[in-house]
Short mmCIF file of C-alpha atoms in Angstrom, two decimals:
data_model
loop_
_atom_site.label_atom_id
_atom_site.label_comp_id
_atom_site.label_asym_id
_atom_site.label_seq_id
_atom_site.Cartn_x
_atom_site.Cartn_y
_atom_site.Cartn_z
CA UNK A 1 90.12 206.37 110.03
CA UNK A 2 92.20 209.25 107.60
CA UNK A 3 93.14 212.07 110.45
CA UNK A 4 96.13 210.83 110.08
CA UNK A 5 96.10 211.42 106.03
CA UNK A 6 94.46 214.89 107.03
CA UNK A 7 97.11 216.29 109.37
CA UNK A 8 99.57 215.84 105.94
CA UNK A 9 97.61 216.54 103.63
CA UNK A 10 96.43 219.74 104.33
CA UNK A 11 97.03 221.13 100.86
CA UNK A 12 94.86 219.57 99.45
CA UNK A 13 92.49 220.55 96.79
CA UNK A 14 89.51 219.54 98.66
CA UNK A 15 90.38 221.47 101.74
CA UNK A 16 89.04 223.98 99.53
CA UNK A 17 85.46 222.37 99.81
CA UNK A 18 85.99 223.36 104.04
CA UNK A 19 84.15 227.04 103.03
CA UNK A 20 81.95 225.64 100.37
CA UNK A 21 78.17 224.13 101.55
CA UNK A 22 79.40 221.12 99.42
CA UNK A 23 81.97 219.97 102.14
CA UNK A 24 79.72 218.02 103.95
CA UNK A 25 78.54 215.41 101.31
CA UNK A 26 82.03 215.23 99.65
CA UNK A 27 82.72 211.59 100.34
CA UNK A 28 79.02 211.16 98.93
CA UNK A 29 79.56 212.89 95.72
CA UNK A 30 83.03 211.69 95.25
CA UNK A 31 81.92 208.42 96.54
CA UNK A 32 79.06 208.39 93.50
CA UNK A 33 81.31 210.28 90.88
CA UNK A 34 83.84 207.08 92.30
CA UNK A 35 80.86 204.12 90.66
CA UNK A 36 80.20 206.09 87.65
CA UNK A 37 84.53 206.69 86.61
CA UNK A 38 83.98 202.63 86.82
CA UNK A 39 80.37 202.38 84.88
CA UNK A 40 82.34 204.84 82.11
CA UNK A 41 85.32 202.25 81.55
CA UNK A 42 82.97 200.09 81.33
CA UNK A 43 81.47 201.30 78.70
CA UNK A 44 84.25 202.64 76.93
CA UNK A 45 86.24 199.55 77.35
CA UNK A 46 83.45 197.70 76.29
CA UNK A 47 83.10 199.74 73.15
CA UNK A 48 86.99 199.83 72.66
CA UNK A 49 87.20 195.63 72.49
CA UNK A 50 84.22 195.75 70.63
CA UNK A 51 83.37 192.39 71.46
CA UNK A 52 79.82 190.69 71.13
CA UNK A 53 77.63 191.49 74.36
CA UNK A 54 77.01 188.35 74.74
CA UNK A 55 80.85 187.98 76.02
CA UNK A 56 81.81 191.04 77.22
CA UNK A 57 78.35 192.73 79.17
CA UNK A 58 77.70 196.26 79.03
CA UNK A 59 76.30 198.43 80.94
CA UNK A 60 72.73 198.72 79.94
CA UNK A 61 72.76 194.75 79.16
CA UNK A 62 73.58 194.17 82.85
CA UNK A 63 70.94 196.60 83.50
CA UNK A 64 68.25 195.35 81.00
CA UNK A 65 68.91 191.77 81.96
CA UNK A 66 68.66 192.33 85.90
CA UNK A 67 64.98 194.80 85.13
CA UNK A 68 63.80 191.18 82.99
CA UNK A 69 65.08 188.76 85.93
CA UNK A 70 63.10 190.52 88.67
CA UNK A 71 60.38 190.66 86.12
CA UNK A 72 60.34 187.17 85.29
CA UNK A 73 60.53 185.84 89.69
CA UNK A 74 63.98 184.55 88.31
CA UNK A 75 66.73 186.22 90.41
CA UNK A 76 64.43 186.28 93.39
CA UNK A 77 63.80 183.02 93.57
CA UNK A 78 67.96 182.55 93.42
CA UNK A 79 68.38 185.17 95.88
CA UNK A 80 66.22 183.07 98.59
CA UNK A 81 67.73 179.61 97.77
CA UNK A 82 70.69 180.72 98.97
CA UNK A 83 69.30 182.80 101.28
CA UNK A 84 68.30 179.91 102.61
CA UNK A 85 71.20 177.88 102.00
CA UNK A 86 73.77 180.65 103.54
CA UNK A 87 71.42 180.48 106.94
CA UNK A 88 70.73 177.11 107.20
CA UNK A 89 75.03 175.90 106.70
CA UNK A 90 75.99 178.34 108.96
CA UNK A 91 73.75 177.96 111.72
CA UNK A 92 74.28 174.01 111.80
CA UNK A 93 77.59 174.53 111.54
CA UNK A 94 77.77 177.25 114.65
CA UNK A 95 75.57 174.46 116.90
CA UNK A 96 77.53 172.08 116.45
CA UNK A 97 81.36 173.27 116.75
CA UNK A 98 80.15 175.01 119.78
CA UNK A 99 78.38 171.41 121.20
CA UNK A 100 81.93 170.32 120.01
CA UNK A 101 83.60 172.68 121.75
CA UNK A 102 82.08 172.64 124.61
CA UNK A 103 82.43 168.96 125.49
CA UNK A 104 86.14 168.58 124.36
CA UNK A 105 86.75 172.13 126.27
CA UNK A 106 85.73 171.45 129.51
CA UNK A 107 88.28 169.62 129.94
CA UNK A 108 91.92 171.29 129.03
CA UNK A 109 93.13 167.10 128.29
CA UNK A 110 90.62 166.46 126.30
CA UNK A 111 91.41 170.38 124.37
CA UNK A 112 94.72 169.09 124.16
CA UNK A 113 94.19 166.00 122.51
CA UNK A 114 91.66 167.06 120.26
CA UNK A 115 93.07 170.36 118.86
CA UNK A 116 95.54 168.78 116.58
CA UNK A 117 92.68 166.46 114.47
CA UNK A 118 90.88 169.97 114.48
CA UNK A 119 93.52 171.31 112.84
CA UNK A 120 94.35 168.88 110.53
CA UNK A 121 90.71 168.98 109.27
CA UNK A 122 90.20 172.46 109.43
CA UNK A 123 93.32 172.29 106.78
CA UNK A 124 91.37 170.44 105.00
CA UNK A 125 89.84 173.10 103.25
CA UNK A 126 86.52 172.39 102.58
CA UNK A 127 86.27 172.97 98.71
CA UNK A 128 88.46 169.37 98.43
CA UNK A 129 85.45 167.80 100.45
CA UNK A 130 83.53 168.64 97.85
CA UNK A 131 84.64 166.71 95.51
CA UNK A 132 84.43 163.21 98.23
CA UNK A 133 80.78 164.76 99.25
CA UNK A 134 80.28 164.50 95.31
CA UNK A 135 80.53 160.96 95.14
CA UNK A 136 78.36 160.34 98.39
CA UNK A 137 75.08 162.27 97.57
CA UNK A 138 75.74 163.10 93.36
CA UNK A 139 75.16 166.43 92.25
CA UNK A 140 72.62 167.57 95.17
CA UNK A 141 71.88 170.63 97.76
CA UNK A 142 73.30 168.33 100.58
CA UNK A 143 76.60 168.79 99.18
CA UNK A 144 76.25 172.40 99.51
CA UNK A 145 75.19 171.98 102.97
CA UNK A 146 77.76 170.10 103.86
CA UNK A 147 80.11 172.41 102.65
CA UNK A 148 78.81 175.15 104.09
CA UNK A 149 78.44 172.91 107.83
CA UNK A 150 81.91 172.39 107.56
CA UNK A 151 83.68 175.58 106.90
CA UNK A 152 82.07 177.23 109.83
CA UNK A 153 81.92 174.14 112.15
CA UNK A 154 86.37 174.25 111.64
CA UNK A 155 87.33 177.94 112.31
CA UNK A 156 84.92 177.77 115.41
CA UNK A 157 85.50 174.88 116.80
CA UNK A 158 89.59 175.93 116.64
CA UNK A 159 89.40 179.03 117.70
CA UNK A 160 87.44 177.58 120.91
CA UNK A 161 89.58 174.92 121.92
CA UNK A 162 92.80 177.16 121.44
CA UNK A 163 90.77 179.72 123.36
CA UNK A 164 90.60 177.41 126.64
CA UNK A 165 93.88 176.24 126.53
CA UNK A 166 95.15 179.82 126.74
CA UNK A 167 92.85 180.67 129.83
CA UNK A 168 95.95 180.89 132.27
CA UNK A 169 95.83 178.02 135.11
CA UNK A 170 96.12 181.30 137.82
CA UNK A 171 92.40 182.07 136.75
CA UNK A 172 90.93 178.90 137.29
CA UNK A 173 93.26 178.46 140.66
CA UNK A 174 92.37 181.82 141.57
CA UNK A 175 88.77 181.10 141.69
CA UNK A 176 88.74 177.44 142.42
CA UNK A 177 90.31 178.69 145.42
CA UNK A 178 87.38 180.94 146.01
CA UNK A 179 85.62 177.96 146.43
CA UNK A 180 84.14 178.14 143.00
CA UNK A 181 82.90 174.48 141.83
CA UNK A 182 83.02 173.05 138.49
CA UNK A 183 80.42 174.74 136.52
CA UNK A 184 81.04 178.36 138.62
CA UNK A 185 85.02 177.66 136.71
CA UNK A 186 83.60 176.96 133.47
CA UNK A 187 80.90 179.83 133.10
CA UNK A 188 82.49 182.35 135.04
CA UNK A 189 86.21 182.39 134.08
CA UNK A 190 86.14 179.41 130.72
CA UNK A 191 83.17 181.06 128.77
CA UNK A 192 83.55 184.59 128.75
CA UNK A 193 87.63 184.28 127.82
CA UNK A 194 86.08 181.92 124.98
CA UNK A 195 83.59 184.84 123.93
CA UNK A 196 86.94 186.51 121.81
CA UNK A 197 88.16 183.05 120.11
CA UNK A 198 84.30 182.40 119.13
CA UNK A 199 83.83 185.83 117.31
CA UNK A 200 86.77 185.35 115.70
CA UNK A 201 86.53 181.66 114.59
CA UNK A 202 82.53 182.66 113.37
CA UNK A 203 83.77 185.83 111.79
CA UNK A 204 86.64 183.56 109.78
CA UNK A 205 84.21 180.36 108.91
CA UNK A 206 81.01 182.85 107.96
CA UNK A 207 83.34 184.29 105.46
CA UNK A 208 84.15 181.54 103.97
CA UNK A 209 81.16 179.92 104.10
CA UNK A 210 79.75 182.69 101.53
CA UNK A 211 82.40 181.62 99.19
CA UNK A 212 81.76 178.19 100.13
CA UNK A 213 78.20 178.69 98.85
CA UNK A 214 78.96 180.47 95.31
CA UNK A 215 81.43 177.51 94.83
CA UNK A 216 79.14 174.94 95.73
CA UNK A 217 76.15 176.61 94.00
CA UNK A 218 78.76 176.65 91.13
CA UNK A 219 79.59 172.27 91.12
CA UNK A 220 76.25 171.13 92.27
CA UNK A 221 73.10 173.03 92.27
CA UNK A 222 70.08 173.63 89.98
CA UNK A 223 69.12 176.57 91.65
CA UNK A 224 70.95 180.10 93.79
CA UNK A 225 73.64 182.95 92.98
CA UNK A 226 75.99 181.30 92.22
CA UNK A 227 74.22 178.65 89.45
CA UNK A 228 72.29 182.19 88.28
CA UNK A 229 76.30 183.30 87.54
CA UNK A 230 77.55 179.48 85.83
CA UNK A 231 74.44 179.29 83.86
CA UNK A 232 74.76 182.62 82.27
CA UNK A 233 78.14 181.89 81.84
CA UNK A 234 77.62 178.26 79.85
CA UNK A 235 74.81 179.56 77.78
CA UNK A 236 77.04 182.66 77.03
CA UNK A 237 74.79 185.17 78.16
CA UNK A 238 77.54 187.11 80.41
CA UNK A 239 75.08 190.25 81.43
CA UNK A 240 72.97 187.47 83.44
CA UNK A 241 76.60 186.10 85.25
CA UNK A 242 77.29 189.28 86.04
CA UNK A 243 74.38 190.00 87.82
CA UNK A 244 74.27 187.27 89.55
CA UNK A 245 78.44 189.24 90.49
CA UNK A 246 76.03 191.94 91.76
CA UNK A 247 73.46 190.17 93.34
CA UNK A 248 76.15 188.39 95.26
CA UNK A 249 78.33 191.58 96.47
CA UNK A 250 74.94 193.43 97.84
CA UNK A 251 73.98 189.89 99.77
CA UNK A 252 77.76 189.99 101.46
CA UNK A 253 77.59 193.09 101.78
CA UNK A 254 73.97 192.87 103.62
CA UNK A 255 75.36 190.03 105.98
CA UNK A 256 78.58 192.11 107.04
CA UNK A 257 77.15 195.67 108.20
CA UNK A 258 73.94 194.22 109.13
CA UNK A 259 74.64 191.04 111.17
CA UNK A 260 78.56 190.30 111.38
CA UNK A 261 80.07 193.62 112.23
CA UNK A 262 77.09 195.19 114.50
CA UNK A 263 77.78 191.52 116.59
CA UNK A 264 81.29 192.30 116.74
CA UNK A 265 81.26 195.43 117.48
CA UNK A 266 78.36 194.43 120.29
CA UNK A 267 81.16 191.75 121.33
CA UNK A 268 84.56 191.87 120.82
CA UNK A 269 85.00 195.86 120.03
CA UNK A 270 83.11 196.56 124.24
CA UNK A 271 85.78 194.72 125.83
CA UNK A 272 88.70 196.41 123.68
CA UNK A 273 89.73 192.91 121.30
CA UNK A 274 88.94 194.11 118.31
CA UNK A 275 90.99 191.68 115.74
CA UNK A 276 89.77 193.01 112.81
CA UNK A 277 91.60 191.01 109.71
CA UNK A 278 91.66 190.76 106.00
CA UNK A 279 87.87 189.97 104.58
CA UNK A 280 88.91 189.22 101.12
CA UNK B 1 90.24 189.60 131.65
CA UNK B 2 92.21 186.77 129.88
CA UNK B 3 93.21 188.38 126.61
CA UNK B 4 94.34 185.85 123.34
CA UNK B 5 97.85 187.34 123.82
CA UNK B 6 98.73 184.87 126.58
CA UNK B 7 98.40 182.34 124.24
CA UNK B 8 102.36 181.53 124.10
CA UNK B 9 102.87 180.36 127.51
CA UNK B 10 100.72 177.04 127.42
CA UNK B 11 101.16 176.54 123.27
CA UNK B 12 104.77 176.12 124.60
CA UNK B 13 104.70 174.10 126.87
CA UNK B 14 102.16 171.70 124.61
CA UNK B 15 104.82 172.15 122.27
CA UNK B 16 107.99 171.41 125.26
CA UNK B 17 105.67 168.21 126.66
CA UNK B 18 105.63 166.18 123.22
CA UNK B 19 102.09 166.25 122.95
CA UNK B 20 102.21 162.55 121.94
CA UNK B 21 98.40 162.13 122.75
CA UNK B 22 97.15 163.98 120.38
CA UNK B 23 98.31 160.80 118.02
CA UNK B 24 95.08 158.96 119.55
CA UNK B 25 92.27 160.34 117.90
CA UNK B 26 94.31 160.31 114.46
CA UNK B 27 94.72 156.87 114.92
CA UNK B 28 91.67 156.22 116.36
CA UNK B 29 90.15 157.76 112.96
CA UNK B 30 92.83 155.56 110.99
CA UNK B 31 91.37 152.23 112.56
CA UNK B 32 88.29 153.18 111.22
CA UNK B 33 89.18 153.65 108.23
CA UNK B 34 91.00 150.27 108.03
CA UNK B 35 88.06 148.55 109.68
CA UNK B 36 85.08 150.23 107.85
CA UNK B 37 85.73 148.48 104.65
CA UNK B 38 86.98 145.20 105.67
CA UNK B 39 84.00 144.50 107.69
CA UNK B 40 80.84 146.34 106.03
CA UNK B 41 80.25 146.47 102.44
CA UNK B 42 81.17 149.78 101.78
CA UNK B 43 81.39 150.46 98.14
CA UNK B 44 84.58 151.77 96.90
CA UNK B 45 83.68 154.92 94.85
CA UNK B 46 82.65 155.80 98.62
CA UNK B 47 85.27 154.45 100.60
CA UNK B 48 88.33 153.58 99.32
CA UNK B 49 90.07 151.23 101.69
CA UNK B 50 93.56 153.06 103.03
CA UNK B 51 96.23 150.44 101.64
CA UNK B 52 94.49 151.77 97.83
CA UNK B 53 95.49 155.01 98.67
CA UNK B 54 98.54 154.78 99.41
CA UNK B 55 99.65 152.38 96.57
CA UNK B 56 98.19 155.63 94.65
CA UNK B 57 99.90 157.66 96.51
CA UNK B 58 103.53 155.70 95.57
CA UNK B 59 102.12 155.47 92.04
CA UNK B 60 101.48 158.92 91.35
CA UNK B 61 105.01 159.84 93.39
CA UNK B 62 107.03 157.16 91.08
CA UNK B 63 105.19 158.74 87.92
CA UNK B 64 106.52 161.86 89.06
CA UNK B 65 101.73 162.92 88.47
CA UNK B 66 102.05 163.83 92.03
CA UNK B 67 105.34 166.61 92.08
CA UNK B 68 104.29 168.08 88.80
CA UNK B 69 100.82 168.81 89.86
CA UNK B 70 102.01 170.39 93.73
CA UNK B 71 104.60 172.66 91.77
CA UNK B 72 101.54 173.65 88.86
CA UNK B 73 99.68 174.31 91.96
CA UNK B 74 102.31 176.32 94.53
CA UNK B 75 103.53 177.84 91.61
CA UNK B 76 100.14 179.71 90.28
CA UNK B 77 99.55 180.30 94.30
CA UNK B 78 103.40 182.13 94.43
CA UNK B 79 102.40 184.15 91.04
CA UNK B 80 98.65 185.38 92.19
CA UNK B 81 100.38 186.68 95.66
CA UNK B 82 102.94 188.00 93.89
CA UNK B 83 100.70 189.75 91.43
CA UNK B 84 98.27 190.70 94.16
CA UNK B 85 100.36 192.11 96.28
CA UNK B 86 102.20 194.79 93.45
CA UNK B 87 98.84 195.73 92.77
CA UNK B 88 97.30 196.08 96.43
CA UNK B 89 100.43 198.14 97.41
CA UNK B 90 100.07 200.96 96.03
CA UNK B 91 96.43 201.53 95.48
CA UNK B 92 96.34 200.70 99.52
CA UNK B 93 99.55 203.82 99.80
CA UNK B 94 96.92 206.11 98.06
CA UNK B 95 93.29 204.95 99.41
CA UNK B 96 95.09 205.41 103.27
CA UNK B 97 97.88 208.77 102.30
CA UNK B 98 94.93 210.57 100.41
CA UNK B 99 91.28 211.54 101.53
CA UNK B 100 89.99 212.49 98.19
CA UNK B 101 91.39 208.97 96.83
CA UNK B 102 90.01 206.95 99.79
CA UNK B 103 86.62 208.78 99.16
CA UNK B 104 86.76 208.25 95.17
CA UNK B 105 87.85 204.82 95.37
CA UNK B 106 86.96 202.76 98.47
CA UNK B 107 83.81 202.82 97.89
CA UNK B 108 83.53 201.45 94.42
CA UNK B 109 87.19 198.44 95.83
CA UNK B 110 84.44 197.42 99.16
CA UNK B 111 81.88 196.73 96.54
CA UNK B 112 84.26 194.76 94.67
CA UNK B 113 85.59 193.47 97.78
CA UNK B 114 82.08 191.52 98.67
CA UNK B 115 81.73 189.72 95.01
CA UNK B 116 83.51 186.53 96.03
CA UNK B 117 86.42 185.62 93.77
CA UNK B 118 85.11 182.51 93.26
CA UNK B 119 82.09 184.14 91.44
CA UNK B 120 84.24 185.16 88.53
CA UNK B 121 85.28 182.16 87.53
CA UNK B 122 82.48 181.87 85.10
CA UNK B 123 83.29 184.83 83.39
CA UNK B 124 87.52 184.23 83.60
CA UNK B 125 86.51 181.06 81.92
CA UNK B 126 84.88 183.07 78.81
CA UNK B 127 87.62 185.61 78.80
CA UNK B 128 90.80 183.16 79.10
CA UNK B 129 89.15 179.70 78.26
CA UNK B 130 89.84 176.50 80.86
CA UNK B 131 94.00 176.50 82.59
CA UNK B 132 96.06 179.00 83.76
CA UNK B 133 94.72 182.40 82.55
CA UNK B 134 91.44 181.92 84.63
CA UNK B 135 92.71 180.06 87.88
CA UNK B 136 95.35 183.15 88.16
CA UNK B 137 92.92 185.53 87.82
CA UNK B 138 90.60 184.47 90.15
CA UNK B 139 94.28 184.45 92.57
CA UNK B 140 94.83 187.94 91.98
CA UNK B 141 92.19 189.12 92.26
CA UNK B 142 91.33 187.49 95.55
CA UNK B 143 94.70 188.58 97.10
CA UNK B 144 94.88 191.78 95.86
CA UNK B 145 91.27 192.78 97.83
CA UNK B 146 92.43 190.73 100.99
CA UNK B 147 95.83 192.18 101.36
CA UNK B 148 94.52 195.61 99.84
CA UNK B 149 92.71 195.79 103.06
CA UNK B 150 95.93 195.12 104.77
CA UNK B 151 97.45 197.42 103.06
CA UNK B 152 94.86 200.58 104.20
CA UNK B 153 94.69 199.45 107.36
CA UNK B 154 98.69 199.27 107.99
CA UNK B 155 99.32 202.74 106.77
CA UNK B 156 96.86 204.14 109.07
CA UNK B 157 97.83 202.75 111.43
CA UNK B 158 100.91 204.59 111.41
CA UNK B 159 100.74 207.74 114.01
CA UNK B 160 100.91 211.20 112.33
CA UNK B 161 103.72 212.01 114.90
CA UNK B 162 106.26 209.63 113.34
CA UNK B 163 105.00 211.79 109.66
CA UNK B 164 105.90 214.47 111.20
CA UNK B 165 109.00 213.27 112.75
CA UNK B 166 110.37 212.04 109.71
CA UNK B 167 109.72 215.40 107.69
CA UNK B 168 111.47 217.12 110.36
CA UNK B 169 114.58 215.44 109.61
CA UNK B 170 114.35 216.26 106.01
CA UNK B 171 112.41 213.31 104.66
CA UNK B 172 111.00 213.55 101.84
CA UNK B 173 108.79 212.50 98.87
CA UNK B 174 109.80 208.75 98.27
CA UNK B 175 111.89 208.57 101.31
CA UNK B 176 108.86 208.99 103.72
CA UNK B 177 107.69 205.99 101.85
CA UNK B 178 110.61 203.99 101.73
CA UNK B 179 111.52 204.56 105.29
CA UNK B 180 108.24 205.03 106.97
CA UNK B 181 105.00 204.01 104.85
CA UNK B 182 106.07 200.61 103.74
CA UNK B 183 108.03 198.75 107.18
CA UNK B 184 105.35 200.54 108.63
CA UNK B 185 102.72 199.35 106.34
CA UNK B 186 104.12 195.73 106.65
CA UNK B 187 103.00 195.09 110.58
CA UNK B 188 99.53 195.02 109.04
CA UNK B 189 100.46 193.25 105.90
CA UNK B 190 102.31 189.93 107.75
CA UNK B 191 99.91 189.51 110.61
CA UNK B 192 97.01 189.90 107.69
CA UNK B 193 99.24 187.15 105.76
CA UNK B 194 97.62 183.61 106.82
CA UNK B 195 94.21 184.91 106.37
CA UNK B 196 94.75 186.15 102.59
CA UNK B 197 96.55 183.34 102.01
CA UNK B 198 93.80 181.67 103.31
CA UNK B 199 91.05 182.94 100.98
CA UNK B 200 93.75 182.60 98.09
CA UNK B 201 94.26 178.81 98.72
CA UNK B 202 90.38 177.71 98.64
CA UNK B 203 90.86 180.48 95.93
CA UNK B 204 93.33 178.22 93.95
CA UNK B 205 91.85 174.85 94.81
CA UNK B 206 88.32 175.73 94.01
CA UNK B 207 89.46 177.77 90.90
CA UNK B 208 91.01 174.59 89.31
CA UNK B 209 88.69 172.23 90.06
CA UNK B 210 85.80 174.77 87.78
CA UNK B 211 88.31 176.44 85.31
CA UNK B 212 92.03 174.22 85.48
CA UNK B 213 94.05 172.27 83.57
CA UNK B 214 96.25 171.27 85.45
CA UNK B 215 97.28 171.20 89.69
CA UNK B 216 96.28 169.21 92.61
CA UNK B 217 92.15 170.31 92.72
CA UNK B 218 92.09 169.52 89.02
CA UNK B 219 93.28 166.21 89.56
CA UNK B 220 90.89 165.61 92.44
CA UNK B 221 87.63 166.62 91.29
CA UNK B 222 88.24 165.26 87.85
CA UNK B 223 88.97 161.36 89.84
CA UNK B 224 84.95 162.01 90.83
CA UNK B 225 84.04 161.42 87.00
CA UNK B 226 85.70 158.46 87.41
CA UNK B 227 84.80 157.44 90.69
CA UNK B 228 87.78 157.00 91.70
CA UNK B 229 87.40 157.28 95.00
CA UNK B 230 91.27 156.53 96.12
CA UNK B 231 92.46 159.81 93.87
CA UNK B 232 90.02 162.10 95.66
CA UNK B 233 90.97 161.06 99.59
CA UNK B 234 94.36 161.45 98.65
CA UNK B 235 93.71 165.26 96.69
CA UNK B 236 92.38 165.94 100.02
CA UNK B 237 94.85 164.46 102.26
CA UNK B 238 96.92 166.85 100.08
CA UNK B 239 95.75 170.05 100.00
CA UNK B 240 94.97 169.35 103.96
CA UNK B 241 98.95 168.50 104.31
CA UNK B 242 100.17 171.29 101.80
CA UNK B 243 98.48 174.16 103.83
CA UNK B 244 99.71 172.56 107.55
CA UNK B 245 103.25 172.91 105.85
CA UNK B 246 102.85 176.43 103.97
CA UNK B 247 101.37 177.73 107.94
CA UNK B 248 104.51 176.03 109.82
CA UNK B 249 107.01 176.57 107.34
CA UNK B 250 106.19 179.53 106.37
CA UNK B 251 103.42 181.92 108.21
CA UNK B 252 104.75 180.57 111.94
CA UNK B 253 108.05 181.60 111.91
CA UNK B 254 107.91 184.89 109.62
CA UNK B 255 105.27 185.69 112.25
CA UNK B 256 107.10 184.79 115.50
CA UNK B 257 110.61 186.67 113.69
CA UNK B 258 108.74 190.03 112.63
CA UNK B 259 104.92 190.69 114.44
CA UNK B 260 106.07 188.73 117.71
CA UNK B 261 109.31 190.44 117.91
CA UNK B 262 108.35 193.69 117.79
CA UNK B 263 105.59 192.76 119.92
CA UNK B 264 102.63 193.59 117.67
CA UNK B 265 100.89 190.36 118.84
CA UNK B 266 97.02 190.46 117.77
CA UNK B 267 96.29 187.17 118.69
#
């Protein structure tokens, strides 16, 4: 973590706190202070701009709307809808990708043949499929589900195929010369070798999918947090929009910290194959 | 354990042998696309015949509409990239270098980062109106948070020994930043560039579709209203090809020239 900074910056003001019992709680206190400063700046900027609360919400109006939306049971409905869409889309997308990955990946020749097509379809981002999906199915939940499946399936499939192709032939030959059957080669060599690739693809896909969810719900849904955000802006009730945005952030943090990172740690980091990369 | 780092060898072999067989799946796809509208009674808005799409492409090339859309989209992406990074570098360095700043700012940043850039679009529309302002806001937001993470990770990956070495040779103040921190962090930033641009690209297309008044994303979504499926399909293909071109022309050579040559492959 910040040991590098700690070594160099031994004269910094917080070094003083070392003698105080406060020190142990310093990260927490500073973290809360950070949020307090942001909220204070937000409030001050609202006063300074002098815009209507409908166009530029204040922290208080957002809190008010938040409580209101929970009391009326509106927010929980949107959260559950978004959650259900996300989980089902990611799950189906992963299963599709794994099935196709195994089908294509069993044979190096097939994997090599399919890889460029998979790469091309991966490059046509799910966002640009949404207009066509809308033409096919109209504005509705099908569009979102398809976009989510698409956005998860291609990074996973692409990474699995590159994984298959990057297994050195020597390993396969070595295991085969020891008398392994084809099935054993796949189970003992190929699958363990591509697990890190699978995880990289899954991580990327899960991140993209969350954005696709927001986008899909803005365009083609009548429920969900994306819809709440969009509806709030349309009704010029921006407090609703901000409540939706904050709920979205909390939801993603929850996913990221409770599911994705532990999963990554359990697989990649244990083998020393950390590929932690930007997750804007 | 087969490390992903061994990828270049087969990949190089693949390129050398000219992977012609990979054209087969594309050919099958095009063949299906050719045959289906002829044999089955598919309405135009569901699947435009391949010929119509090519005609539309020529029309748009001739009228110059395609060029102006593509240039407007790429220009926005570029502007968003420059502004986003100009903001991300100083803050990222400050967070990585000072424990005080890190403890104060990082929780807020992590929280803000988890609010997807695209979720800002509706608010941006209210503040900046439909058009370039809103789309640019969303791209800057996305690129900023994506690269902030890379800058922090990059600066933190610099070994403390190097800092001591620079100091013991008399490096002070700006020299440390200019000669050590920025080049040191650049590595990680380059490695993460592809990922952050992938997020930025999606933000651009999505932003144009919801809030744009120009650009390839806007044109594609606009066509949905008039059931012009040929324009929609053409837009999709162009979005895909543009990303592949950016990837091949910019990021792959960039990574090859810098990260791989310096022996710091991460994948």
